[in-house]
Amino acid sequence: MSAKHVLALSGGVGGAKLAAGLAAVLPPEDLTIVVNTGDDFEHLGLTICPDIDSVTYALAGLNDTQRGWGVKDETWQAMAMLKALGEADWFNLGDRDMGMHIARSWRMREGESLSAVTARLTRELGIAHAIVPMSDAPLRTQVGTAEGWLDFQRYFVAEQCRPVATGIRFAGKAGAKPSAEFARALARDDLGAIVVCPSNPYLSVDPILAVEGVRAALEARKVPLIAVSPLVGGTALKGPLAKLLGELGQPVSNRAIADHYGDLLDHLIIDEADAADAGDLRGTGLSVTVTGTVMCDAGDRERLARVALSAARIETG
Amino acid sequence: MSAKHVLALSGGVGGAKLAAGLAAVLPPEDLTIVVNTGDDFEHLGLTICPDIDSVTYALAGLNDTQRGWGVKDETWQAMAMLKALGEADWFNLGDRDMGMHIARSWRMREGESLSAVTARLTRELGIAHAIVPMSDAPLRTQVGTAEGWLDFQRYFVAEQCRPVATGIRFAGKAGAKPSAEFARALARDDLGAIVVCPSNPYLSVDPILAVEGVRAALEARKVPLIAVSPLVGGTALKGPLAKLLGELGQPVSNRAIADHYGDLLDHLIIDEADAADAGDLRGTGLSVTVTGTVMCDAGDRERLARVALSAARIETG
């Protein structure tokens, strides 16, 4: 059996782009995309999974590339009514997106696991590749602030990342096992590579690593682990990574990211704008690729996917 | 204390028009609108209350007068996504309407009663008058057919009233008590009249009468009970009333409606297109008013409300 199966670990928007690129160059049987669910939350009685949805919309070609998140051709009428009814409007939900949350929430309330409902809903949208939650148990990212621990969406959306972060924790991680498909992918005989998509290491990848047994499984890996850095020109394209690293006393650099992953990482792909970091990374023993990592269109996504796979000597069609 | 409080009993669209007319001519403290909840159902994890919403939208001026139901300026994006996700699309829900169902469902799941959530959401929409569910307990209208008992929305929307009706029953009526505000209105010292809005007697009013103690309270009433017939020109403007009456072996006529209500009724308001029915009703001992009952605009609604109130000698401003 040739070792060609790829396990991708992804957060939201940035990671979703590379996940879509991997899905474009690999057949469904050769790819498992495991998605962070640490950002998930319950809101207005709905189970909202922002990262699963970002990956789903990207693979279905339904993502809004102009706005950068959510569904294209979106409208906001349900939210306007909810606001008129006095309900919380700090988390904006589009009407098409709302259809997703309603379907997921009611199926889960009927007893389906997050894995099962994700498999079914993505299949209905015509997605042949496996999009898999990291866990069916709730493991929730929280950010420490002067006012206490904030749930991630509270910090990220309601507070717009304004509070100074003093730490990050994952509520519910004790006993949060990998989803069955995640565990199966980790244990595959034909696993050929693990690709960490360009997502925030602290907020989007660490929750996946915090799932029970995942870090140990990755430490015991027999295949290369390749990460695509989320930094471009020394900062994050999107999201609070740079501010957060600064507040946590970490330099905002590819070296800090490499150090954060430590022995888990075999290969780091950094943006050409940060080519100077390559020298700094030389002492780490990592193998490094410098390339364009900004993904504006399908061509960019597929090219970066091929770069990541070639670093693991995975052939693509 | 002058007996001037009006208790209106309403079903959906037709009843909602007169309810809005009553609200336009009576101050909030003089009107309680009790609404049928027999049509309510759970769908896609949402609690949907079609008649409460029809009355709410009519009083808030949010009803779509062109389509005849639902919210004006409506869109259908969430439903399109739900359909793409393989979910049932036989009950069409607009995006703005969906906001209502989401708000209601999550508040009820958090422990609010249907009465409490209805009071809060209608207040948020700027409605000063009391819109009250007939009961906080689920009492569900079902229609007997050759294939068994169908839940009302299954019969009405999914089957488009096609099956021949063999009977009507109200599942859950044992133990379904009136809501607190309904009971309070029935017991008011200053109750001056009960107005049955032009709704289907079998499907929209009978469920209200099936609530525990309501029929007895109405039989013991000391105030006039006035009904506005839902028939215009010998048939119903909307809905399955005529087909249903025929299938249940009842003539489709105001006389059949008067007989159905029996001693509960003091005064029947019939449409001028059915003026000939007045003679037939003379033997019943009912007092009868013949007037235009088709409500196309606010003027029609208010005029008919005044006609109903004058039949009970209730003064309006």
XYZ file of C-alpha atoms in Angstrom:
634
model
C 0.000 0.000 0.000
C 1.573 3.289 -1.039
C 1.627 5.898 1.698
C -0.383 8.545 -0.023
C -3.267 9.465 2.254
C -3.124 13.065 3.425
C -4.446 14.250 6.760
C -5.016 18.003 6.713
C -5.628 19.990 9.898
C -7.507 23.213 9.335
C -8.955 26.207 11.082
C -11.248 28.676 9.359
C -10.889 30.939 6.365
C -7.131 30.729 5.649
C -6.963 27.033 6.359
C -10.127 26.449 4.334
C -8.424 27.857 1.256
C -5.596 25.343 1.414
C -8.073 22.575 2.282
C -9.950 23.460 -0.923
C -6.650 23.384 -2.809
C -5.828 19.938 -1.429
C -9.328 18.720 -2.384
C -8.767 20.057 -5.894
C -5.553 18.055 -6.406
C -6.299 14.873 -4.420
C -9.062 12.310 -4.996
C -11.564 11.981 -2.124
C -10.108 8.668 -0.926
C -6.683 10.258 -0.423
C -7.654 13.181 1.815
C -9.153 13.640 5.267
C -9.689 17.240 6.345
C -9.926 17.532 10.114
C -11.324 20.840 11.254
C -10.999 22.801 14.488
C -14.227 22.915 16.485
C -12.816 24.948 19.371
C -14.547 28.039 17.952
C -17.948 26.350 17.895
C -20.649 27.825 20.056
C -24.318 27.783 20.859
C -26.098 30.978 19.887
C -29.822 31.680 19.666
C -30.354 27.955 20.172
C -28.244 27.096 17.125
C -25.022 25.090 17.036
C -22.606 27.213 15.019
C -19.351 25.706 13.732
C -17.527 28.560 11.997
C -14.477 26.580 10.866
C -16.399 23.543 9.599
C -18.627 25.929 7.683
C -15.682 27.874 6.233
C -14.155 24.638 4.951
C -17.527 23.376 3.709
C -18.356 26.574 1.849
C -14.856 26.711 0.345
C -15.048 23.117 -0.935
C -18.612 23.597 -2.228
C -17.607 26.800 -3.990
C -20.173 28.657 -1.890
C -17.757 30.871 0.022
C -17.920 34.624 -0.365
C -14.492 35.575 -1.652
C -15.197 39.320 -1.542
C -16.273 39.546 2.085
C -13.772 36.830 2.996
C -16.143 34.760 5.154
C -19.579 33.216 4.970
C -21.699 32.300 1.978
C -21.790 34.156 -1.306
C -24.983 35.881 -2.478
C -25.873 36.218 1.181
C -28.735 38.257 2.682
C -29.357 39.249 6.294
C -33.107 39.278 6.756
C -33.474 36.728 9.562
C -30.861 38.649 11.559
C -32.724 41.917 10.976
C -35.889 40.306 12.330
C -34.025 38.826 15.298
C -32.695 42.293 16.077
C -36.201 43.765 15.787
C -37.317 41.068 18.253
C -34.695 42.263 20.737
C -32.335 39.327 20.272
C -28.544 39.561 20.323
C -27.091 40.762 17.043
C -23.378 40.801 17.871
C -22.814 37.666 15.820
C -24.065 38.339 12.318
C -25.628 35.326 10.612
C -26.625 35.424 6.971
C -29.837 33.830 5.754
C -28.168 31.091 3.699
C -25.713 30.427 6.501
C -28.694 30.249 8.873
C -30.073 27.369 6.804
C -26.862 25.460 7.596
C -27.109 26.180 11.320
C -30.770 25.218 11.442
C -30.144 21.915 9.632
C -27.156 21.044 11.827
C -28.829 22.067 15.073
C -32.022 20.147 14.559
C -30.252 17.007 13.354
C -27.955 17.089 16.373
C -30.942 17.632 18.655
C -32.444 14.532 17.021
C -29.353 12.621 18.103
C -26.901 12.826 15.203
C -23.271 13.385 16.136
C -21.432 16.420 14.775
C -19.408 13.988 12.634
C -22.516 12.366 11.173
C -24.321 15.608 10.460
C -21.193 17.132 8.922
C -20.729 14.105 6.670
C -24.359 14.217 5.578
C -24.645 17.949 4.979
C -21.356 18.201 3.083
C -22.365 15.211 0.922
C -25.699 16.899 0.173
C -23.768 19.948 -1.038
C -21.876 17.713 -3.463
C -18.609 17.572 -1.525
C -16.939 14.191 -2.097
C -14.002 14.762 0.282
C -14.224 14.036 3.988
C -14.661 17.092 6.206
C -14.311 15.827 9.758
C -14.699 17.633 13.089
C -11.685 17.135 15.335
C -14.007 15.773 18.036
C -17.680 15.114 18.628
C -17.236 16.351 22.182
C -17.355 20.066 22.911
C -13.832 21.400 23.409
C -14.107 25.169 23.586
C -11.334 27.675 23.089
C -11.329 30.468 25.657
C -9.124 33.535 25.879
C -7.968 34.852 29.226
C -8.428 38.584 29.750
C -8.399 41.047 32.626
C -12.159 40.423 32.924
C -11.743 36.649 33.078
C -11.992 33.860 30.518
C -13.961 34.768 27.407
C -15.482 32.195 25.066
C -13.723 32.490 21.745
C -16.523 34.130 19.742
C -17.126 36.553 22.601
C -13.447 37.556 22.376
C -13.166 37.385 18.596
C -16.470 38.823 17.390
C -18.253 40.596 20.244
C -15.055 42.143 21.667
C -13.277 42.282 18.303
C -10.118 40.914 19.990
C -9.746 44.194 21.914
C -9.012 42.723 25.379
C -5.367 41.979 26.076
C -4.967 38.199 26.047
C -3.303 36.710 29.097
C -3.672 33.092 28.071
C -5.598 30.542 26.072
C -7.318 27.439 27.370
C -9.512 24.705 25.994
C -12.533 24.100 28.167
C -13.758 20.523 28.063
C -10.550 19.057 26.703
C -10.491 16.377 29.404
C -12.285 13.482 27.806
C -12.641 15.098 24.380
C -11.660 12.198 22.145
C -10.888 12.501 18.444
C -13.839 11.891 16.168
C -13.892 8.357 14.733
C -12.758 9.542 11.293
C -9.943 11.618 12.774
C -8.735 8.635 14.807
C -9.029 6.430 11.729
C -6.986 8.850 9.616
C -4.264 9.061 12.274
C -4.036 5.257 12.329
C -4.125 4.611 8.580
C -1.450 2.298 7.217
C -1.329 4.349 4.054
C -0.977 7.728 5.765
C 1.608 9.663 3.795
C 1.602 13.147 5.248
C 0.023 15.509 7.704
C -0.526 19.044 6.466
C -1.229 21.862 8.896
C -3.103 24.502 6.931
C -2.266 28.220 7.357
C -4.345 28.740 10.467
C -3.598 30.425 13.771
C -1.377 27.961 15.721
C -2.681 29.108 19.099
C -6.370 29.513 18.320
C -7.047 27.104 15.464
C -4.423 24.342 15.543
C -3.727 24.032 19.276
C -7.353 23.018 19.957
C -6.863 20.095 17.556
C -3.636 19.175 19.337
C -5.477 19.373 22.669
C -7.877 16.590 21.705
C -7.113 13.482 23.749
C -4.260 11.459 22.289
C -3.730 13.638 19.227
C -0.443 15.200 20.281
C 0.933 11.778 21.232
C -0.224 10.308 17.914
C 1.452 13.128 16.012
C 4.641 12.766 18.071
C 4.676 9.059 17.165
C 4.063 9.787 13.487
C 6.056 7.972 10.802
C 5.222 10.491 8.105
C 6.234 14.098 7.515
C 4.240 16.894 9.120
C 4.222 20.004 6.963
C 2.829 23.325 8.133
C 2.026 26.339 6.021
C 2.754 29.463 8.030
C -0.167 31.850 8.474
C 2.273 34.788 8.475
C 2.754 36.936 5.395
C 5.205 39.818 5.607
C 5.633 39.264 9.333
C 1.966 39.417 10.253
C -1.266 37.478 9.828
C -3.369 38.170 6.734
C -6.467 38.005 8.866
C -7.375 37.560 12.495
C -5.693 38.344 15.784
C -2.541 36.247 15.513
C -0.002 39.076 15.574
C -1.709 40.966 18.407
C -2.134 37.740 20.347
C 1.480 36.596 19.943
C 2.646 39.981 21.165
C 0.392 39.864 24.229
C 1.508 36.339 25.075
C 5.125 37.525 24.983
C 5.962 35.700 21.784
C 7.749 37.361 18.892
C 5.565 37.561 15.781
C 7.756 35.497 13.533
C 8.047 32.198 11.735
C 10.693 31.229 14.261
C 8.121 31.619 17.049
C 5.691 29.450 15.109
C 8.358 26.811 14.503
C 9.266 26.841 18.175
C 5.627 26.570 19.127
C 5.170 23.382 17.117
C 8.608 22.099 18.147
C 9.273 18.457 17.368
C 5.850 18.022 15.811
C 7.023 19.896 12.756
C 9.207 18.566 9.942
C 8.708 21.167 7.280
C 7.554 24.784 7.322
C 6.334 26.602 4.257
C 6.757 30.357 4.587
C 5.783 33.230 2.357
C 8.283 34.800 -0.023
C 7.716 38.104 1.788
C 9.312 36.425 4.805
C 12.181 34.822 2.889
C 14.609 36.398 5.356
C 13.153 34.160 8.095
C 14.630 31.116 6.348
C 18.072 31.847 7.739
C 16.704 32.208 11.257
C 14.948 28.859 10.873
C 18.066 27.043 9.708
C 19.203 26.317 13.243
C 15.961 24.489 14.055
C 16.709 21.527 11.815
C 13.459 22.129 9.989
C 13.238 21.857 6.277
C 11.826 25.103 4.877
C 10.145 26.053 1.619
C 9.797 29.689 0.599
C 6.912 30.311 -1.794
C 3.885 32.532 -2.353
C 1.307 31.569 0.261
C -1.360 34.189 -0.433
C -4.307 32.365 -2.031
C -6.483 34.692 -4.087
C -7.995 32.172 -6.484
C -8.313 28.470 -7.235
C -4.981 28.491 -9.075
C -3.181 29.833 -6.001
C -4.871 27.291 -3.749
C -3.960 24.330 -5.944
C -0.398 25.507 -6.462
C 0.197 25.876 -2.719
C -1.426 22.482 -2.126
C 1.008 20.922 -4.597
C 3.953 22.658 -2.913
C 2.862 21.264 0.457
C 2.368 17.769 -0.941
C 5.664 17.769 -2.803
C 7.383 18.606 0.504
C 5.983 15.261 1.693
C 6.801 13.541 -1.603
C 3.076 12.946 -2.229
C 2.319 12.738 -5.931
C -0.674 14.578 -7.334
C -2.465 14.090 -10.617
C -66.618 49.292 36.353
C -68.033 49.547 32.843
C -68.100 46.232 30.975
C -65.956 47.203 28.076
C -63.144 44.692 27.840
C -63.235 42.675 24.631
C -61.999 39.106 24.341
C -61.319 38.218 20.714
C -60.772 34.625 19.594
C -58.774 34.325 16.409
C -57.306 31.844 13.996
C -54.870 32.840 11.272
C -55.044 35.182 8.325
C -58.784 36.038 8.210
C -59.082 36.256 11.966
C -55.874 38.277 12.161
C -57.412 40.990 9.978
C -60.312 41.537 12.346
C -57.945 41.281 15.326
C -55.924 44.112 13.772
C -59.154 46.075 13.245
C -60.114 45.608 16.896
C -56.634 46.713 17.972
C -57.007 49.805 15.817
C -60.247 50.894 17.501
C -59.689 49.726 21.094
C -56.977 50.834 23.537
C -54.612 48.067 24.658
C -56.202 47.757 28.087
C -59.597 46.978 26.552
C -58.628 44.066 24.304
C -57.264 40.554 24.757
C -56.667 38.609 21.545
C -56.564 34.879 22.195
C -55.111 32.920 19.315
C -55.510 29.316 18.190
C -52.371 27.244 18.693
C -53.818 23.995 17.359
C -51.949 24.561 14.093
C -48.591 24.915 15.841
C -45.928 22.381 15.052
C -42.298 21.497 15.421
C -40.388 21.604 12.149
C -36.636 21.533 11.567
C -36.238 21.942 15.310
C -38.249 25.164 15.326
C -41.517 25.852 17.114
C -43.792 27.353 14.479
C -47.039 29.071 15.511
C -48.729 30.101 12.257
C -51.771 31.783 13.778
C -49.897 33.684 16.485
C -47.524 34.900 13.791
C -50.344 35.920 11.440
C -51.914 37.993 14.210
C -48.530 39.396 15.251
C -47.539 40.397 11.735
C -50.984 41.931 11.103
C -50.832 44.043 14.279
C -47.215 45.062 13.624
C -48.040 46.015 10.049
C -45.513 43.448 8.866
C -47.935 41.102 7.085
C -47.642 40.561 3.360
C -50.993 41.681 1.984
C -50.182 40.633 -1.577
C -49.253 37.016 -0.867
C -51.851 36.887 1.892
C -49.647 35.252 4.513
C -46.229 35.688 6.095
C -44.035 38.753 6.329
C -43.761 41.486 3.741
C -40.474 42.107 1.889
C -39.715 38.451 2.500
C -36.864 36.411 1.000
C -36.355 32.643 0.945
C -32.613 32.089 1.175
C -32.427 29.976 4.328
C -35.064 27.651 2.865
C -33.082 27.356 -0.376
C -30.025 26.344 1.638
C -32.039 23.882 3.718
C -33.303 22.326 0.503
C -29.728 22.138 -0.847
C -28.807 20.380 2.401
C -31.471 17.752 1.758
C -33.904 18.999 4.394
C -37.691 18.994 4.024
C -38.990 21.920 2.015
C -42.722 21.205 2.036
C -43.310 23.996 4.549
C -41.899 27.181 3.104
C -40.362 29.526 5.645
C -39.222 33.007 4.706
C -36.019 34.484 6.084
C -37.693 37.199 8.171
C -40.272 34.718 9.408
C -37.388 32.376 10.267
C -36.023 35.054 12.607
C -39.306 34.845 14.521
C -39.192 31.058 14.758
C -35.557 31.067 15.857
C -36.214 33.639 18.582
C -39.312 31.826 19.846
C -37.739 28.378 19.719
C -34.584 29.257 21.566
C -36.394 31.237 24.257
C -38.797 28.360 24.817
C -35.903 25.925 24.968
C -34.412 28.213 27.621
C -37.599 27.736 29.626
C -39.930 30.555 28.626
C -43.584 29.631 28.160
C -45.282 30.272 24.835
C -47.287 33.002 26.590
C -44.178 34.706 27.928
C -42.239 34.555 24.680
C -45.266 35.769 22.712
C -45.727 38.703 25.084
C -42.053 39.629 24.844
C -41.634 39.285 21.093
C -44.845 41.167 20.273
C -43.826 43.945 22.674
C -40.423 44.158 20.972
C -42.223 44.649 17.653
C -44.065 47.603 19.153
C -47.429 45.875 19.652
C -49.163 47.309 22.716
C -52.170 44.961 22.622
C -52.125 41.525 24.246
C -51.685 38.619 21.839
C -52.211 35.501 23.928
C -51.897 31.817 23.002
C -55.020 29.866 23.913
C -52.840 27.510 25.980
C -49.223 26.979 26.900
C -49.776 23.232 26.555
C -49.576 21.620 23.126
C -53.092 20.914 21.828
C -52.683 19.801 18.233
C -55.380 19.762 15.587
C -55.391 16.580 13.513
C -57.524 15.683 10.506
C -58.782 12.139 10.004
C -58.209 10.708 6.537
C -58.273 7.310 4.864
C -54.539 7.075 5.702
C -55.100 7.862 9.371
C -54.838 11.022 11.438
C -52.715 13.752 9.881
C -51.169 16.599 11.842
C -52.778 19.799 10.675
C -49.855 21.252 8.720
C -49.282 17.865 7.075
C -52.934 17.953 5.900
C -53.070 21.666 5.139
C -49.674 22.374 3.569
C -47.957 19.119 2.610
C -51.170 17.449 1.352
C -52.815 20.756 0.316
C -56.097 19.560 1.935
C -56.430 16.890 -0.769
C -57.333 13.913 1.474
C -61.041 13.539 2.245
C -61.554 14.522 5.876
C -63.364 11.971 8.010
C -63.051 13.843 11.274
C -61.133 16.361 13.321
C -59.567 15.797 16.703
C -57.405 17.741 19.107
C -54.493 15.685 20.342
C -53.352 16.633 23.814
C -56.551 18.402 24.804
C -56.795 16.436 28.041
C -55.039 18.652 30.525
C -54.498 21.561 28.136
C -55.460 24.469 30.363
C -56.078 27.998 29.135
C -53.071 30.280 29.287
C -53.050 32.521 32.351
C -53.998 35.610 30.334
C -56.824 33.757 28.572
C -58.206 32.548 31.909
C -57.841 36.057 33.301
C -59.733 37.590 30.369
C -62.554 35.041 30.713
C -62.901 35.922 34.393
C -62.695 39.708 34.115
C -65.387 41.685 35.932
C -65.311 44.246 33.160
C -65.630 41.775 30.282
C -68.065 43.307 27.836
C -68.022 41.041 24.800
C -66.474 38.024 23.171
C -65.767 38.357 19.473
C -65.071 35.274 17.364
C -63.047 36.483 14.412
C -63.797 35.187 10.885
C -61.827 31.968 11.202
C -62.666 28.365 10.350
C -65.016 27.167 13.142
C -63.832 23.576 12.900
C -60.098 24.109 12.459
C -59.367 27.446 14.114
C -62.076 28.122 16.704
C -62.936 24.612 17.901
C -59.368 24.079 19.192
C -59.843 27.146 21.398
C -63.168 25.748 22.612
C -61.445 22.413 23.293
C -59.110 23.959 25.843
C -60.051 22.754 29.321
C -62.894 24.756 30.826
C -63.239 27.211 27.953
C -66.517 25.904 26.548
C -68.013 25.868 30.042
C -66.788 29.399 30.712
C -68.284 30.615 27.455
C -71.573 28.816 28.183
C -71.683 30.593 31.539
C -70.908 33.966 29.981
C -72.838 37.066 30.999
C -71.818 39.033 27.927
C -72.714 38.760 24.255
C -70.708 36.464 22.016
C -70.506 37.788 18.481
C -69.056 35.790 15.604
C -68.085 37.086 12.206
C -68.802 34.378 9.633
C -65.831 33.273 7.558
C -68.184 32.633 4.605
C -68.464 35.110 1.753
C -70.837 34.277 -1.063
C -71.436 30.801 0.354
C -67.809 29.750 0.556
C -64.625 30.545 2.465
C -62.382 33.289 1.108
C -59.365 31.169 1.898
C -58.621 27.734 3.247
C -60.399 24.398 3.237
C -63.602 25.295 5.092
C -66.068 24.610 2.247
C -64.408 21.338 1.190
C -64.166 20.241 4.796
C -67.785 21.017 5.682
C -68.918 19.038 2.650
C -66.774 16.053 3.604
C -68.026 16.128 7.183
C -71.597 16.042 5.875
C -72.362 19.635 6.825
C -73.983 22.076 4.453
C -71.674 24.958 3.584
C -73.831 27.748 4.947
C -74.137 30.292 7.689
C -76.918 28.175 9.149
C -74.461 25.293 9.551
C -72.027 27.633 11.261
C -74.727 28.951 13.575
C -75.805 25.399 14.407
C -72.197 24.425 15.025
C -71.746 27.146 17.647
C -75.276 26.568 19.010
C -76.010 28.255 22.324
C -72.526 29.740 22.495
C -73.524 32.286 19.899
C -75.642 35.402 20.414
C -74.964 37.343 17.258
C -73.702 36.363 13.817
C -72.293 38.863 11.351
C -72.642 37.634 7.768
C -71.483 39.051 4.480
C -73.839 41.051 2.294
C -73.253 38.476 -0.454
C -75.026 36.017 1.847
C -77.865 38.362 2.833
C -80.346 35.674 1.821
C -79.059 33.506 4.714
C -80.546 35.994 7.172
C -84.027 34.563 6.645
C -82.781 31.044 7.230
C -81.111 32.154 10.457
C -84.239 33.841 11.818
C -85.528 30.620 13.334
C -82.366 30.196 15.426
C -83.119 33.093 17.706
C -79.781 34.627 16.807
C -79.430 38.275 16.166
C -77.867 38.778 12.740
C -76.032 41.664 11.090
C -75.535 41.743 7.337
C -72.536 43.808 6.261
C -69.418 43.730 4.073
C -66.992 41.341 5.764
C -64.212 41.280 3.168
C -61.258 43.190 4.645
C -58.946 44.543 1.970
C -57.406 47.427 3.892
C -57.158 49.062 7.307
C -60.416 50.935 6.694
C -62.299 47.681 6.078
C -60.785 46.083 9.171
C -61.688 48.973 11.451
C -65.191 49.302 10.051
C -65.918 45.604 10.586
C -64.425 45.808 14.093
C -66.808 48.662 14.900
C -69.756 46.685 13.522
C -68.836 43.728 15.745
C -68.393 45.938 18.799
C -71.618 47.837 18.217
C -73.443 44.485 18.158
C -72.182 44.108 21.736
C -72.913 47.759 22.554
C -69.192 48.391 23.138
C -68.267 51.999 22.475
C -65.189 52.811 20.453
C -63.287 56.061 20.176
